PDB file of C-alpha atoms in Angstrom:
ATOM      1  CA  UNK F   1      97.652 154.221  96.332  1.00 42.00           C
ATOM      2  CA  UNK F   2      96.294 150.768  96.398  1.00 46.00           C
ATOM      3  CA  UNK F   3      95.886 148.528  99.820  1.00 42.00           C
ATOM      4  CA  UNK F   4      96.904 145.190  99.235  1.00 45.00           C
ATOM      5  CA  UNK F   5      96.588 142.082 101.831  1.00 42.00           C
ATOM      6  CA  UNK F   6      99.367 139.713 102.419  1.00 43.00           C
ATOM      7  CA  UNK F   7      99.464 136.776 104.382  1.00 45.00           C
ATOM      8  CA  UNK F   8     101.863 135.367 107.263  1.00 46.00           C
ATOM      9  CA  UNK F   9     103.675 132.469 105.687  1.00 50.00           C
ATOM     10  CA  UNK F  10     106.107 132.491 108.722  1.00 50.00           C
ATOM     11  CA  UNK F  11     103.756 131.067 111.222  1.00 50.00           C
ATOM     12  CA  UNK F  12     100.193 128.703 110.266  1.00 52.00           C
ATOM     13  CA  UNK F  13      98.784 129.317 113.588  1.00 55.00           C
ATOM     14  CA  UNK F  14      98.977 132.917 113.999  1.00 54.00           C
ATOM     15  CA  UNK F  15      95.688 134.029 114.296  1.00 56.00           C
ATOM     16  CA  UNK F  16      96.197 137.593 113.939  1.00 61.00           C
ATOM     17  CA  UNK F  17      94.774 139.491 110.922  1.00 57.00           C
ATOM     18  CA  UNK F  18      97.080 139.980 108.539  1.00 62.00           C
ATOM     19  CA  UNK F  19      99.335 143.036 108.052  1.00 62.00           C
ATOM     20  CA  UNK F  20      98.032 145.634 104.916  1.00 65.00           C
ATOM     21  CA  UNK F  21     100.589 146.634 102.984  1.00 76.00           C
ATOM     22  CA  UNK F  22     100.206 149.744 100.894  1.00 87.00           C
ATOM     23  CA  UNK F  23     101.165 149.505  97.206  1.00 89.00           C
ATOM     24  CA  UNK F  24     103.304 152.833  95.884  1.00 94.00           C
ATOM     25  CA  UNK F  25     102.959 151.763  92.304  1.00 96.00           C
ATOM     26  CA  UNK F  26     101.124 149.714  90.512  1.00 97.00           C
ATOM     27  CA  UNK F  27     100.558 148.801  86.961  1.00 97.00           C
ATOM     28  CA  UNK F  28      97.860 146.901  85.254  1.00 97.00           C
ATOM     29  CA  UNK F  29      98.415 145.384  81.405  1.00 97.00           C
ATOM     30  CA  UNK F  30      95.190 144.813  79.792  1.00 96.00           C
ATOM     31  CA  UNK F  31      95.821 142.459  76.229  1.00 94.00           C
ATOM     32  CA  UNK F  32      92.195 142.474  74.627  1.00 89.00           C
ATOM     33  CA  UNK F  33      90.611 143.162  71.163  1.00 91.00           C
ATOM     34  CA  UNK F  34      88.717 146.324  72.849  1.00 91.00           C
ATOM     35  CA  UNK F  35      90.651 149.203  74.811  1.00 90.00           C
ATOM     36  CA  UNK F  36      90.639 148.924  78.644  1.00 86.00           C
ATOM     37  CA  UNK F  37      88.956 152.453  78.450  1.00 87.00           C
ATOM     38  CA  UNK F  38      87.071 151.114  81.720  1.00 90.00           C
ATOM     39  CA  UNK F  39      90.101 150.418  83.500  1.00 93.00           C
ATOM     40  CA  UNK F  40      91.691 153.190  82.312  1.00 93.00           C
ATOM     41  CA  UNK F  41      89.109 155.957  83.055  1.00 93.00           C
ATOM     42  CA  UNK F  42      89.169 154.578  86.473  1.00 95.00           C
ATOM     43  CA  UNK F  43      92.849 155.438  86.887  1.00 96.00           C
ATOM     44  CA  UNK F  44      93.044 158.640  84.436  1.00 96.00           C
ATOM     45  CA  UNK F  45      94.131 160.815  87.190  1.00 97.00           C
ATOM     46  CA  UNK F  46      96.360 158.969  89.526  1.00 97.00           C
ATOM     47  CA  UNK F  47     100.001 158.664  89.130  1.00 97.00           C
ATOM     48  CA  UNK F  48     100.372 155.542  91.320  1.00 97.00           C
ATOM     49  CA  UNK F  49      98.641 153.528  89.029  1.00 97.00           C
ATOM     50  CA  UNK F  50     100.135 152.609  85.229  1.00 98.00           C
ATOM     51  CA  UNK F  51      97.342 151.548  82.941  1.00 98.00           C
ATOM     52  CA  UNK F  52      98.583 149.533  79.547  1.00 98.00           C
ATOM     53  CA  UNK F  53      96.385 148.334  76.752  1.00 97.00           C
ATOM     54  CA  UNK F  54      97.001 146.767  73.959  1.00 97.00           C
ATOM     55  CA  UNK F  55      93.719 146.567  71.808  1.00 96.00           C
ATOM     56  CA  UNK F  56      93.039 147.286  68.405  1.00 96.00           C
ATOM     57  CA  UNK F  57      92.601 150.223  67.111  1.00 96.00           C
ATOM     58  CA  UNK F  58      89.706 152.678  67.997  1.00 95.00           C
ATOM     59  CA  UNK F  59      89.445 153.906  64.357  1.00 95.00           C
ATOM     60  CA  UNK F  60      88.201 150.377  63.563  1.00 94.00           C
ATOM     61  CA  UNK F  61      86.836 148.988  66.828  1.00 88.00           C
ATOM     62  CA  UNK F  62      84.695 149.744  69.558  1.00 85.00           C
ATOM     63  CA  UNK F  63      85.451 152.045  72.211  1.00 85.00           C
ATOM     64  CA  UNK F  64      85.269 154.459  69.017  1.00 88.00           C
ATOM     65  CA  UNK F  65      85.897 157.330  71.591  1.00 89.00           C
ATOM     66  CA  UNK F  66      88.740 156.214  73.452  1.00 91.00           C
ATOM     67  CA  UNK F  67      92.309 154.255  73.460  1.00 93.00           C
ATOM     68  CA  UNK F  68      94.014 156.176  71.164  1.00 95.00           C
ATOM     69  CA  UNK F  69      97.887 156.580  71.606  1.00 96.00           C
ATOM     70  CA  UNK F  70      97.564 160.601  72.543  1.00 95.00           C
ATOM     71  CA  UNK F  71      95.298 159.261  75.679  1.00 95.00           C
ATOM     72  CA  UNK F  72      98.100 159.188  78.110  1.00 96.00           C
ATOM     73  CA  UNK F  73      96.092 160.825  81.573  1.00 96.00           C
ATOM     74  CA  UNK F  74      95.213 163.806  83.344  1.00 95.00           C
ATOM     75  CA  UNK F  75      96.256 166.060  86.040  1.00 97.00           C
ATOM     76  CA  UNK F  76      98.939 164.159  88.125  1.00 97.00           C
ATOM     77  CA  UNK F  77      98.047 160.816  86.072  1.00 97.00           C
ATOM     78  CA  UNK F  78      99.882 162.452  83.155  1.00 97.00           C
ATOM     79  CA  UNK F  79     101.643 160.033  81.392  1.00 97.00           C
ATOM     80  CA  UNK F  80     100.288 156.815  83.588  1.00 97.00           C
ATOM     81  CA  UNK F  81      98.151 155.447  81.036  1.00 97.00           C
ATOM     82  CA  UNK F  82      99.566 153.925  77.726  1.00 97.00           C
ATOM     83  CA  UNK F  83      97.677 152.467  74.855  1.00 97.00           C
ATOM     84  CA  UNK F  84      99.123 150.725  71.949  1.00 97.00           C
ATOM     85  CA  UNK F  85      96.540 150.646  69.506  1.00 97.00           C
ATOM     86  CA  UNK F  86      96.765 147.787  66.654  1.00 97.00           C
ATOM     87  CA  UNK F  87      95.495 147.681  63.241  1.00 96.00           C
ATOM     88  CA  UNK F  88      92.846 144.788  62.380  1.00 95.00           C
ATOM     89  CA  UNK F  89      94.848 141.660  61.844  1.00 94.00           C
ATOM     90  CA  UNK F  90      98.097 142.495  63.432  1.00 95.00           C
ATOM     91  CA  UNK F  91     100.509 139.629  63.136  1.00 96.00           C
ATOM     92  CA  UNK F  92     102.778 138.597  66.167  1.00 96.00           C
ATOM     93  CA  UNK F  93     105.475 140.784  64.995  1.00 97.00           C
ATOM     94  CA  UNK F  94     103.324 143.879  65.501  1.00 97.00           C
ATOM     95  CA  UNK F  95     102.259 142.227  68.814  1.00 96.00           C
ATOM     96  CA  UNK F  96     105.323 141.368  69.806  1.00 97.00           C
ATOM     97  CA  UNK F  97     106.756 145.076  69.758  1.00 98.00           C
ATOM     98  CA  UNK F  98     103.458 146.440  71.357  1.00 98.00           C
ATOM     99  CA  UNK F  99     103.955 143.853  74.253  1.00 98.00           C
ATOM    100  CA  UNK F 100     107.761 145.080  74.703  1.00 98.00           C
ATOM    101  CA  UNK F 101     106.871 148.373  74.801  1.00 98.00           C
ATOM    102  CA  UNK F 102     104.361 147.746  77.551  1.00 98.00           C
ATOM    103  CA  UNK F 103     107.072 145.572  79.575  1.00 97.00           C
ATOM    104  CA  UNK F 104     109.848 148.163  79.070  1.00 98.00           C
ATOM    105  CA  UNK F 105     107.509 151.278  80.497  1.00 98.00           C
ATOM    106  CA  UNK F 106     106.092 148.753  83.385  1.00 98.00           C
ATOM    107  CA  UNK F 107     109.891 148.435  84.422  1.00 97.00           C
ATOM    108  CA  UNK F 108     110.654 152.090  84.154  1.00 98.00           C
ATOM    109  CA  UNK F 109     107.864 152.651  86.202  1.00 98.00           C
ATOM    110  CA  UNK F 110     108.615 150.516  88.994  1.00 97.00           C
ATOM    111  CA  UNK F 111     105.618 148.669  89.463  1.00 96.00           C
ATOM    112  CA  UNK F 112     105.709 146.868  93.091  1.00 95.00           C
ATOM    113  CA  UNK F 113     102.865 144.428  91.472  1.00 95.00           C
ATOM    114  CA  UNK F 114     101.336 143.861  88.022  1.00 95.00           C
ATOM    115  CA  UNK F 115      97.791 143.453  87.336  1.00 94.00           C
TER     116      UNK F 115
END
């Protein structure tokens, strides 16, 4: 899981450090020509973490290796990484579908933050 830091909005003069709060589930989108295979390859194994890209696709664009639909994680990250490969010059309509189908599985996830 991921350690974020929040802050203490209830009180300016505290100078305590400020509690860590651990992050069950978290999900990051990355919209970009190229796959987020970085990002993603990072993550491949871990369940806590969704990874989303929406990039075109790898049969036309660099990563040539990676960020294909049937890339979906490893292990116990089975299923916690989801790309949504686009064909060169995809119009807003195709966009438009990827992007919901990113928000809808970062809901049913239950992302605590978004990335």
């Amino acid at each position: 899981s991921l350690a974020a830091t929040t802050t203490n909005d209830d009180n300016d003069n505290d100078t305590t450090s400020p509690p860590a709060t651990i992050l069950k589930k978290v999900a990051v989108l990355d919209i970009d020509y190229h796959c987020g295979n970085g990002t993603a390859s990072i993550f491949y194994h871990d369940p806590s973490v969704l990874v989303v890209s929406i990039h075109c696709h790898p049969d036309w664009e660099y990563p040539f290796h990676s960020g294909f639909e049937d890339d979906t994680g490893t292990g116990e990250g089975e299923g916690a990484t989801l790309h949504l490969p686009l064909l060169p010059g995809a119009k807003w309509k195709e966009y438009n579908v990827a992007l919901e189908r990113a928000m809808k599985a970062i809901r049913a996830f239950g992302a605590q933050a978004l990335v």
